[in-house]
PDB file of C-alpha atoms in Angstrom:
ATOM      1  CA  UNK A 926     124.360 -29.454  28.045  1.00  0.00           C
ATOM      2  CA  UNK A 927     126.368 -29.474  24.631  1.00  0.00           C
ATOM      3  CA  UNK A 928     125.076 -30.482  21.035  1.00  0.00           C
ATOM      4  CA  UNK A 929     127.523 -33.547  21.007  1.00  0.00           C
ATOM      5  CA  UNK A 930     126.273 -36.409  19.183  1.00  0.00           C
ATOM      6  CA  UNK A 931     126.600 -39.705  21.272  1.00  0.00           C
ATOM      7  CA  UNK A 932     126.698 -43.290  19.323  1.00  0.00           C
ATOM      8  CA  UNK A 933     125.323 -44.334  23.119  1.00  0.00           C
ATOM      9  CA  UNK A 934     122.362 -43.545  25.219  1.00  0.00           C
ATOM     10  CA  UNK A 935     121.825 -44.489  28.575  1.00  0.00           C
ATOM     11  CA  UNK A 936     118.613 -43.904  30.489  1.00  0.00           C
ATOM     12  CA  UNK A 937     118.411 -45.365  34.649  1.00  0.00           C
ATOM     13  CA  UNK A 938     115.611 -44.946  37.269  1.00  0.00           C
ATOM     14  CA  UNK A 939     114.591 -46.837  40.311  1.00  0.00           C
ATOM     15  CA  UNK A 940     115.756 -50.073  38.693  1.00  0.00           C
ATOM     16  CA  UNK A 941     118.732 -49.777  38.335  1.00  0.00           C
ATOM     17  CA  UNK A 942     119.812 -48.475  42.170  1.00  0.00           C
ATOM     18  CA  UNK A 943     117.723 -51.601  42.985  1.00  0.00           C
ATOM     19  CA  UNK A 944     119.496 -53.952  40.735  1.00  0.00           C
ATOM     20  CA  UNK A 945     122.611 -52.823  42.424  1.00  0.00           C
ATOM     21  CA  UNK A 946     120.963 -53.971  45.676  1.00  0.00           C
ATOM     22  CA  UNK A 947     119.949 -50.507  47.311  1.00  0.00           C
ATOM     23  CA  UNK A 948     116.874 -50.048  49.020  1.00  0.00           C
ATOM     24  CA  UNK A 949     115.637 -47.109  46.653  1.00  0.00           C
ATOM     25  CA  UNK A 950     112.119 -48.514  46.342  1.00  0.00           C
ATOM     26  CA  UNK A 951     109.290 -46.912  47.700  1.00  0.00           C
ATOM     27  CA  UNK A 952     108.043 -49.411  49.923  1.00  0.00           C
ATOM     28  CA  UNK A 953     111.708 -49.260  51.933  1.00  0.00           C
ATOM     29  CA  UNK A 954     111.331 -45.448  52.620  1.00  0.00           C
ATOM     30  CA  UNK A 955     107.988 -45.912  53.822  1.00  0.00           C
ATOM     31  CA  UNK A 956     109.148 -48.506  55.682  1.00  0.00           C
ATOM     32  CA  UNK A 957     111.824 -46.191  57.392  1.00  0.00           C
ATOM     33  CA  UNK A 958     111.955 -44.224  60.148  1.00  0.00           C
ATOM     34  CA  UNK A 959     112.501 -40.924  58.139  1.00  0.00           C
ATOM     35  CA  UNK A 960     108.636 -41.977  56.894  1.00  0.00           C
ATOM     36  CA  UNK A 961     107.551 -42.627  59.869  1.00  0.00           C
ATOM     37  CA  UNK A 962     108.304 -39.466  61.563  1.00  0.00           C
ATOM     38  CA  UNK A 963     106.275 -37.474  59.370  1.00  0.00           C
ATOM     39  CA  UNK A 964     103.141 -39.957  60.895  1.00  0.00           C
ATOM     40  CA  UNK A 965     104.381 -39.135  64.481  1.00  0.00           C
ATOM     41  CA  UNK A 966     104.242 -35.235  63.218  1.00  0.00           C
ATOM     42  CA  UNK A 967     100.905 -34.704  61.619  1.00  0.00           C
ATOM     43  CA  UNK A 968     101.342 -35.257  58.033  1.00  0.00           C
ATOM     44  CA  UNK A 969      98.322 -35.568  56.689  1.00  0.00           C
ATOM     45  CA  UNK A 970      99.715 -36.130  53.061  1.00  0.00           C
ATOM     46  CA  UNK A 971     102.239 -39.121  55.018  1.00  0.00           C
ATOM     47  CA  UNK A 972      98.976 -40.727  56.640  1.00  0.00           C
ATOM     48  CA  UNK A 973      97.105 -40.443  53.636  1.00  0.00           C
ATOM     49  CA  UNK A 974     100.416 -42.329  51.647  1.00  0.00           C
ATOM     50  CA  UNK A 975     100.162 -44.998  54.745  1.00  0.00           C
ATOM     51  CA  UNK A 976      97.212 -45.844  53.774  1.00  0.00           C
ATOM     52  CA  UNK A 977      97.953 -47.056  50.968  1.00  0.00           C
ATOM     53  CA  UNK A 978      99.146 -50.274  51.060  1.00  0.00           C
ATOM     54  CA  UNK A 979      99.177 -51.483  47.306  1.00  0.00           C
ATOM     55  CA  UNK A 980     102.078 -48.698  46.099  1.00  0.00           C
ATOM     56  CA  UNK A 981     104.768 -50.563  45.052  1.00  0.00           C
ATOM     57  CA  UNK A 982     106.841 -48.010  43.228  1.00  0.00           C
ATOM     58  CA  UNK A 983     107.619 -44.131  42.372  1.00  0.00           C
ATOM     59  CA  UNK A 984     105.033 -43.911  39.365  1.00  0.00           C
ATOM     60  CA  UNK A 985     102.752 -45.265  42.297  1.00  0.00           C
ATOM     61  CA  UNK A 986     103.137 -42.163  44.277  1.00  0.00           C
ATOM     62  CA  UNK A 987     103.110 -39.389  41.182  1.00  0.00           C
ATOM     63  CA  UNK A 988      99.871 -40.910  40.511  1.00  0.00           C
ATOM     64  CA  UNK A 989      98.274 -40.543  44.132  1.00  0.00           C
ATOM     65  CA  UNK A 990      99.849 -36.806  44.082  1.00  0.00           C
ATOM     66  CA  UNK A 991      97.301 -36.220  41.540  1.00  0.00           C
ATOM     67  CA  UNK A 992      93.796 -38.010  43.502  1.00  0.00           C
ATOM     68  CA  UNK A 993      95.461 -36.384  46.440  1.00  0.00           C
ATOM     69  CA  UNK A 994      95.616 -32.635  45.371  1.00  0.00           C
ATOM     70  CA  UNK A 995      91.711 -33.401  43.802  1.00  0.00           C
ATOM     71  CA  UNK A 996      90.459 -33.953  47.354  1.00  0.00           C
ATOM     72  CA  UNK A 997      91.088 -31.383  47.953  1.00  0.00           C
ATOM     73  CA  UNK A 998      93.710 -30.971  51.223  1.00  0.00           C
ATOM     74  CA  UNK A 999      94.827 -27.143  52.595  1.00  0.00           C
ATOM     75  CA  UNK A1000      96.296 -25.544  49.705  1.00  0.00           C
ATOM     76  CA  UNK A1001      99.351 -23.754  52.457  1.00  0.00           C
ATOM     77  CA  UNK A1002      99.674 -27.130  55.047  1.00  0.00           C
ATOM     78  CA  UNK A1003      99.915 -29.880  51.434  1.00  0.00           C
ATOM     79  CA  UNK A1004     102.777 -27.317  50.447  1.00  0.00           C
ATOM     80  CA  UNK A1005     104.245 -27.578  53.806  1.00  0.00           C
ATOM     81  CA  UNK A1006     103.381 -31.469  53.751  1.00  0.00           C
ATOM     82  CA  UNK A1007     104.844 -32.160  50.901  1.00  0.00           C
ATOM     83  CA  UNK A1008     108.015 -30.667  51.463  1.00  0.00           C
ATOM     84  CA  UNK A1009     108.609 -32.165  54.655  1.00  0.00           C
ATOM     85  CA  UNK A1010     107.763 -35.519  52.638  1.00  0.00           C
ATOM     86  CA  UNK A1011     110.532 -34.417  49.849  1.00  0.00           C
ATOM     87  CA  UNK A1012     112.748 -33.628  52.501  1.00  0.00           C
ATOM     88  CA  UNK A1013     112.846 -37.182  54.539  1.00  0.00           C
ATOM     89  CA  UNK A1014     112.786 -38.530  51.437  1.00  0.00           C
ATOM     90  CA  UNK A1015     116.524 -36.796  50.231  1.00  0.00           C
ATOM     91  CA  UNK A1016     117.256 -38.103  54.223  1.00  0.00           C
ATOM     92  CA  UNK A1017     116.227 -41.366  54.140  1.00  0.00           C
ATOM     93  CA  UNK A1018     118.440 -41.752  51.160  1.00  0.00           C
ATOM     94  CA  UNK A1019     121.855 -40.353  52.310  1.00  0.00           C
ATOM     95  CA  UNK A1020     121.233 -43.030  54.878  1.00  0.00           C
ATOM     96  CA  UNK A1021     122.228 -45.973  52.008  1.00  0.00           C
ATOM     97  CA  UNK A1022     126.173 -47.684  51.542  1.00  0.00           C
ATOM     98  CA  UNK A1023     126.743 -46.596  48.257  1.00  0.00           C
ATOM     99  CA  UNK A1024     130.377 -48.137  48.576  1.00  0.00           C
ATOM    100  CA  UNK A1025     129.424 -51.690  48.724  1.00  0.00           C
ATOM    101  CA  UNK A1026     127.191 -51.784  45.740  1.00  0.00           C
ATOM    102  CA  UNK A1027     126.795 -54.867  43.574  1.00  0.00           C
ATOM    103  CA  UNK A1028     129.474 -55.466  41.485  1.00  0.00           C
ATOM    104  CA  UNK A1029     128.131 -58.366  39.966  1.00  0.00           C
ATOM    105  CA  UNK A1030     125.245 -56.881  38.888  1.00  0.00           C
ATOM    106  CA  UNK A1031     123.486 -56.872  35.261  1.00  0.00           C
ATOM    107  CA  UNK A1032     123.091 -53.325  35.812  1.00  0.00           C
ATOM    108  CA  UNK A1033     126.895 -52.547  37.116  1.00  0.00           C
ATOM    109  CA  UNK A1034     128.110 -54.532  34.392  1.00  0.00           C
ATOM    110  CA  UNK A1035     126.509 -52.298  31.880  1.00  0.00           C
ATOM    111  CA  UNK A1036     128.057 -49.389  33.382  1.00  0.00           C
ATOM    112  CA  UNK A1037     131.070 -51.328  32.986  1.00  0.00           C
ATOM    113  CA  UNK A1038     130.504 -51.695  29.287  1.00  0.00           C
ATOM    114  CA  UNK A1039     128.851 -48.302  28.767  1.00  0.00           C
ATOM    115  CA  UNK A1040     132.374 -46.387  30.193  1.00  0.00           C
ATOM    116  CA  UNK A1041     134.045 -47.888  27.572  1.00  0.00           C
ATOM    117  CA  UNK A1042     131.726 -45.778  24.391  1.00  0.00           C
ATOM    118  CA  UNK A1043     130.828 -42.225  23.811  1.00  0.00           C
ATOM    119  CA  UNK A1044     127.633 -42.655  25.754  1.00  0.00           C
ATOM    120  CA  UNK A1045     124.923 -39.884  27.770  1.00  0.00           C
ATOM    121  CA  UNK A1046     123.429 -41.148  30.442  1.00  0.00           C
ATOM    122  CA  UNK A1047     119.860 -39.888  31.280  1.00  0.00           C
ATOM    123  CA  UNK A1048     119.778 -40.323  35.438  1.00  0.00           C
ATOM    124  CA  UNK A1049     116.363 -40.377  36.669  1.00  0.00           C
ATOM    125  CA  UNK A1050     117.621 -41.103  39.925  1.00  0.00           C
ATOM    126  CA  UNK A1051     118.105 -38.886  42.961  1.00  0.00           C
ATOM    127  CA  UNK A1052     121.210 -41.251  44.392  1.00  0.00           C
ATOM    128  CA  UNK A1053     124.775 -40.628  43.399  1.00  0.00           C
ATOM    129  CA  UNK A1054     125.153 -44.373  41.589  1.00  0.00           C
ATOM    130  CA  UNK A1055     126.516 -43.488  38.793  1.00  0.00           C
ATOM    131  CA  UNK A1056     129.597 -41.291  40.190  1.00  0.00           C
ATOM    132  CA  UNK A1057     130.413 -43.865  42.827  1.00  0.00           C
ATOM    133  CA  UNK A1058     130.680 -46.457  40.375  1.00  0.00           C
ATOM    134  CA  UNK A1059     132.468 -44.563  37.421  1.00  0.00           C
ATOM    135  CA  UNK A1060     135.017 -43.684  40.642  1.00  0.00           C
ATOM    136  CA  UNK A1061     135.602 -47.894  41.093  1.00  0.00           C
ATOM    137  CA  UNK A1062     136.077 -48.423  37.814  1.00  0.00           C
ATOM    138  CA  UNK A1063     139.039 -45.673  37.546  1.00  0.00           C
ATOM    139  CA  UNK A1064     138.578 -42.989  39.109  1.00  0.00           C
ATOM    140  CA  UNK A1065     136.243 -40.089  38.413  1.00  0.00           C
ATOM    141  CA  UNK A1066     134.491 -40.569  35.716  1.00  0.00           C
ATOM    142  CA  UNK A1067     135.438 -37.487  33.245  1.00  0.00           C
ATOM    143  CA  UNK A1068     138.817 -39.213  33.650  1.00  0.00           C
ATOM    144  CA  UNK A1069     137.402 -42.520  32.660  1.00  0.00           C
ATOM    145  CA  UNK A1070     135.846 -41.871  29.537  1.00  0.00           C
ATOM    146  CA  UNK A1071     135.867 -37.588  28.396  1.00  0.00           C
ATOM    147  CA  UNK A1072     133.346 -38.951  26.156  1.00  0.00           C
ATOM    148  CA  UNK A1073     130.766 -39.758  28.662  1.00  0.00           C
ATOM    149  CA  UNK A1074     127.908 -36.773  29.944  1.00  0.00           C
ATOM    150  CA  UNK A1075     126.211 -37.693  33.251  1.00  0.00           C
ATOM    151  CA  UNK A1076     122.828 -35.844  33.251  1.00  0.00           C
ATOM    152  CA  UNK A1077     120.862 -35.703  36.640  1.00  0.00           C
ATOM    153  CA  UNK A1078     117.619 -34.921  35.541  1.00  0.00           C
ATOM    154  CA  UNK A1079     115.645 -34.509  39.010  1.00  0.00           C
ATOM    155  CA  UNK A1080     118.674 -33.737  40.973  1.00  0.00           C
ATOM    156  CA  UNK A1081     120.099 -35.098  43.786  1.00  0.00           C
ATOM    157  CA  UNK A1082     120.972 -35.800  47.759  1.00  0.00           C
ATOM    158  CA  UNK A1083     124.100 -34.470  47.046  1.00  0.00           C
ATOM    159  CA  UNK A1084     122.714 -31.109  46.265  1.00  0.00           C
ATOM    160  CA  UNK A1085     119.288 -31.310  48.638  1.00  0.00           C
ATOM    161  CA  UNK A1086     117.304 -30.394  45.733  1.00  0.00           C
ATOM    162  CA  UNK A1087     115.289 -33.239  44.249  1.00  0.00           C
ATOM    163  CA  UNK A1088     112.532 -32.768  41.763  1.00  0.00           C
ATOM    164  CA  UNK A1089     109.538 -34.652  42.195  1.00  0.00           C
ATOM    165  CA  UNK A1090     106.063 -34.580  40.954  1.00  0.00           C
ATOM    166  CA  UNK A1091     103.819 -34.821  37.758  1.00  0.00           C
ATOM    167  CA  UNK A1092     103.746 -33.586  34.858  1.00  0.00           C
ATOM    168  CA  UNK A1093     102.127 -30.949  33.303  1.00  0.00           C
ATOM    169  CA  UNK A1094      99.493 -32.602  32.129  1.00  0.00           C
ATOM    170  CA  UNK A1095      97.823 -33.894  35.389  1.00  0.00           C
ATOM    171  CA  UNK A1096      94.247 -33.089  36.438  1.00  0.00           C
ATOM    172  CA  UNK A1097      95.683 -32.167  39.307  1.00  0.00           C
ATOM    173  CA  UNK A1098      94.176 -28.051  41.399  1.00  0.00           C
ATOM    174  CA  UNK A1099      95.651 -25.471  40.525  1.00  0.00           C
ATOM    175  CA  UNK A1100      95.867 -24.250  44.237  1.00  0.00           C
ATOM    176  CA  UNK A1101      98.844 -26.820  43.822  1.00  0.00           C
ATOM    177  CA  UNK A1102     100.306 -25.951  41.202  1.00  0.00           C
ATOM    178  CA  UNK A1103     103.551 -26.578  42.966  1.00  0.00           C
ATOM    179  CA  UNK A1104     103.512 -30.510  43.010  1.00  0.00           C
ATOM    180  CA  UNK A1105     104.457 -29.940  38.226  1.00  0.00           C
ATOM    181  CA  UNK A1106     107.637 -31.153  37.440  1.00  0.00           C
ATOM    182  CA  UNK A1107     107.980 -28.560  35.111  1.00  0.00           C
ATOM    183  CA  UNK A1108     107.396 -25.469  37.711  1.00  0.00           C
ATOM    184  CA  UNK A1109     110.525 -27.008  40.071  1.00  0.00           C
ATOM    185  CA  UNK A1110     113.485 -23.951  39.749  1.00  0.00           C
ATOM    186  CA  UNK A1111     115.762 -26.357  38.542  1.00  0.00           C
ATOM    187  CA  UNK A1112     114.035 -28.309  35.830  1.00  0.00           C
ATOM    188  CA  UNK A1113     115.065 -29.201  32.899  1.00  0.00           C
ATOM    189  CA  UNK A1114     114.670 -27.474  29.644  1.00  0.00           C
ATOM    190  CA  UNK A1115     116.720 -29.375  27.209  1.00  0.00           C
ATOM    191  CA  UNK A1116     115.562 -31.517  24.516  1.00  0.00           C
ATOM    192  CA  UNK A1117     116.854 -34.586  25.264  1.00  0.00           C
ATOM    193  CA  UNK A1118     114.686 -36.261  22.067  1.00  0.00           C
ATOM    194  CA  UNK A1119     116.837 -34.632  19.755  1.00  0.00           C
ATOM    195  CA  UNK A1120     120.316 -36.447  21.393  1.00  0.00           C
ATOM    196  CA  UNK A1121     118.039 -39.540  21.522  1.00  0.00           C
ATOM    197  CA  UNK A1122     117.992 -39.614  17.804  1.00  0.00           C
ATOM    198  CA  UNK A1123     121.340 -39.071  16.820  1.00  0.00           C
ATOM    199  CA  UNK A1124     122.540 -41.945  18.999  1.00  0.00           C
ATOM    200  CA  UNK A1125     122.677 -45.678  17.829  1.00  0.00           C
ATOM    201  CA  UNK A1126     122.580 -47.679  20.769  1.00  0.00           C
ATOM    202  CA  UNK A1127     119.825 -46.716  23.178  1.00  0.00           C
ATOM    203  CA  UNK A1128     119.453 -48.467  26.432  1.00  0.00           C
ATOM    204  CA  UNK A1129     117.002 -48.493  28.689  1.00  0.00           C
ATOM    205  CA  UNK A1130     117.349 -50.436  32.508  1.00  0.00           C
ATOM    206  CA  UNK A1131     115.235 -49.486  35.479  1.00  0.00           C
ATOM    207  CA  UNK A1132     113.126 -46.486  34.292  1.00  0.00           C
ATOM    208  CA  UNK A1133     109.341 -47.858  33.508  1.00  0.00           C
ATOM    209  CA  UNK A1134     108.796 -44.740  31.076  1.00  0.00           C
ATOM    210  CA  UNK A1135     105.741 -44.258  33.684  1.00  0.00           C
ATOM    211  CA  UNK A1136     103.014 -41.413  32.600  1.00  0.00           C
ATOM    212  CA  UNK A1137     105.190 -38.475  34.172  1.00  0.00           C
ATOM    213  CA  UNK A1138     108.049 -38.239  32.132  1.00  0.00           C
ATOM    214  CA  UNK A1139     106.286 -39.599  28.952  1.00  0.00           C
ATOM    215  CA  UNK A1140     107.477 -35.763  27.777  1.00  0.00           C
ATOM    216  CA  UNK A1141     111.223 -37.067  27.348  1.00  0.00           C
ATOM    217  CA  UNK A1142     110.961 -39.950  24.820  1.00  0.00           C
ATOM    218  CA  UNK A1143     106.975 -39.412  23.563  1.00  0.00           C
ATOM    219  CA  UNK A1144     108.761 -37.174  20.236  1.00  0.00           C
ATOM    220  CA  UNK A1145     111.753 -39.815  19.249  1.00  0.00           C
ATOM    221  CA  UNK A1146     109.148 -42.758  20.042  1.00  0.00           C
ATOM    222  CA  UNK A1147     106.704 -41.783  17.811  1.00  0.00           C
ATOM    223  CA  UNK A1148     108.819 -41.461  15.279  1.00  0.00           C
ATOM    224  CA  UNK A1149     111.273 -44.386  15.943  1.00  0.00           C
ATOM    225  CA  UNK A1150     107.991 -46.039  14.500  1.00  0.00           C
ATOM    226  CA  UNK A1151     108.463 -44.936  11.019  1.00  0.00           C
ATOM    227  CA  UNK A1152     111.175 -45.303   8.130  1.00  0.00           C
ATOM    228  CA  UNK A1153     112.172 -41.667   6.749  1.00  0.00           C
ATOM    229  CA  UNK A1154     114.424 -40.443   4.582  1.00  0.00           C
ATOM    230  CA  UNK A1155     117.633 -39.791   5.801  1.00  0.00           C
ATOM    231  CA  UNK A1156     117.314 -42.148   9.245  1.00  0.00           C
ATOM    232  CA  UNK A1157     118.566 -44.200  10.643  1.00  0.00           C
ATOM    233  CA  UNK A1158     117.127 -47.392  12.856  1.00  0.00           C
ATOM    234  CA  UNK A1159     118.325 -47.359  16.295  1.00  0.00           C
ATOM    235  CA  UNK A1160     118.995 -50.460  18.478  1.00  0.00           C
ATOM    236  CA  UNK A1161     117.080 -50.357  21.681  1.00  0.00           C
ATOM    237  CA  UNK A1162     117.927 -52.523  24.228  1.00  0.00           C
ATOM    238  CA  UNK A1163     115.092 -52.663  27.532  1.00  0.00           C
ATOM    239  CA  UNK A1164     116.494 -53.248  30.465  1.00  0.00           C
ATOM    240  CA  UNK A1165     112.437 -55.210  32.307  1.00  0.00           C
ATOM    241  CA  UNK A1166     112.380 -57.285  36.076  1.00  0.00           C
ATOM    242  CA  UNK A1167     110.477 -60.500  35.450  1.00  0.00           C
ATOM    243  CA  UNK A1168     107.000 -60.462  33.454  1.00  0.00           C
ATOM    244  CA  UNK A1169     105.665 -57.807  35.688  1.00  0.00           C
ATOM    245  CA  UNK A1170     107.376 -55.463  34.592  1.00  0.00           C
ATOM    246  CA  UNK A1171     108.436 -56.474  30.368  1.00  0.00           C
ATOM    247  CA  UNK A1172     104.733 -55.965  30.311  1.00  0.00           C
ATOM    248  CA  UNK A1173     104.542 -53.128  32.209  1.00  0.00           C
ATOM    249  CA  UNK A1174     107.330 -51.407  30.359  1.00  0.00           C
ATOM    250  CA  UNK A1175     105.724 -52.493  26.679  1.00  0.00           C
ATOM    251  CA  UNK A1176     102.155 -51.325  28.097  1.00  0.00           C
ATOM    252  CA  UNK A1177     103.960 -47.544  28.202  1.00  0.00           C
ATOM    253  CA  UNK A1178     105.973 -48.249  24.773  1.00  0.00           C
ATOM    254  CA  UNK A1179     101.924 -48.975  23.304  1.00  0.00           C
ATOM    255  CA  UNK A1180     101.309 -45.292  24.725  1.00  0.00           C
ATOM    256  CA  UNK A1181     104.715 -43.339  23.191  1.00  0.00           C
ATOM    257  CA  UNK A1182     104.385 -45.058  19.780  1.00  0.00           C
ATOM    258  CA  UNK A1183     100.532 -44.689  19.711  1.00  0.00           C
ATOM    259  CA  UNK A1184      99.557 -48.255  19.812  1.00  0.00           C
ATOM    260  CA  UNK A1185     102.488 -49.164  16.999  1.00  0.00           C
ATOM    261  CA  UNK A1186     104.901 -51.525  18.841  1.00  0.00           C
ATOM    262  CA  UNK A1187     105.299 -53.008  15.847  1.00  0.00           C
ATOM    263  CA  UNK A1188     106.301 -50.469  14.213  1.00  0.00           C
ATOM    264  CA  UNK A1189     109.180 -49.500  16.909  1.00  0.00           C
ATOM    265  CA  UNK A1190     109.702 -53.503  15.892  1.00  0.00           C
ATOM    266  CA  UNK A1191     110.085 -53.011  12.787  1.00  0.00           C
ATOM    267  CA  UNK A1192     112.327 -49.981  11.538  1.00  0.00           C
ATOM    268  CA  UNK A1193     114.371 -50.785  15.016  1.00  0.00           C
ATOM    269  CA  UNK A1194     116.439 -53.139  16.549  1.00  0.00           C
ATOM    270  CA  UNK A1195     114.313 -53.714  19.793  1.00  0.00           C
ATOM    271  CA  UNK A1196     116.108 -56.548  21.939  1.00  0.00           C
ATOM    272  CA  UNK A1197     115.024 -57.375  25.936  1.00  0.00           C
ATOM    273  CA  UNK A1198     116.739 -58.318  28.600  1.00  0.00           C
ATOM    274  CA  UNK A1199     114.756 -59.705  31.848  1.00  0.00           C
ATOM    275  CA  UNK A1200     117.241 -59.511  34.622  1.00  0.00           C
ATOM    276  CA  UNK A1201     116.498 -62.332  36.835  1.00  0.00           C
ATOM    277  CA  UNK A1202     117.569 -64.064  33.433  1.00  0.00           C
ATOM    278  CA  UNK A1203     120.706 -62.719  32.588  1.00  0.00           C
ATOM    279  CA  UNK A1204     123.613 -64.821  32.524  1.00  0.00           C
ATOM    280  CA  UNK A1205     126.351 -62.804  34.462  1.00  0.00           C
ATOM    281  CA  UNK A1206     129.064 -64.525  33.041  1.00  0.00           C
ATOM    282  CA  UNK A1207     129.088 -62.577  30.163  1.00  0.00           C
ATOM    283  CA  UNK A1208     128.941 -58.904  29.336  1.00  0.00           C
ATOM    284  CA  UNK A1209     126.218 -56.671  28.341  1.00  0.00           C
ATOM    285  CA  UNK A1210     127.077 -56.709  24.614  1.00  0.00           C
ATOM    286  CA  UNK A1211     125.779 -53.847  22.399  1.00  0.00           C
ATOM    287  CA  UNK A1212     124.129 -54.344  18.695  1.00  0.00           C
ATOM    288  CA  UNK A1213     125.542 -54.826  15.654  1.00  0.00           C
ATOM    289  CA  UNK A1214     125.669 -51.066  13.614  1.00  0.00           C
ATOM    290  CA  UNK A1215     122.325 -50.499  12.071  1.00  0.00           C
ATOM    291  CA  UNK A1216     121.888 -51.039   8.690  1.00  0.00           C
TER     292      UNK A1216
END
């Protein structure tokens, strides 16, 4: 990662792909033939997940990893079953139609706007959607805007290697250290907090800021709740899906700011957009320059 400062930092998660009408949700994977093959092959971890009918998001399965680890599964078998599940997820995601994404969606419109700015895109998805969108806009993204940096935090289906698991502080069995994201050989050790700190616009679309990724945002959001000499405020734009999505997002912000959401709003320009109510006829507009 270079040391360049970016005016705009965009953080995207699975909700971004869902907004493009891609079936990348956890329930979609559970209903796929790829997951069902795990059940047929007697994958105990897959069976465990299959019994948890109330799981709706990827953060749910990450939390279930912690619970399952403490139920005492056999180490060697669990490693193999966990790897099998990751391979199945990769194969499932590779079957999706990335050529016919919804170009009228807020997600697509946002990338159109970001492509005009010096921007860093921090992409937590395994999918090639960002590259495909930039290709649709005018070719490879570095041709569209050489000032754009696109980072795949958790790997990609294209490389057939994804980082999937739990955070460092997770309470898991010491026999299951392979579940920790930071243990993965390709774990990105870059400190993104400094790059976020120096941006003007921070945009979050489709990312829950969930516990397993708190380490990426905690320092910035903690500091952003205080007005320090020489530090500018930020424009923070949060996309969410409905009231439940709004509440879930701010529940995470409450933790990340140490219950100082009021400070975050006081010292920064914070705005939200419900993608269910978003007017597709309007372009996404960034905030005016902060004072």
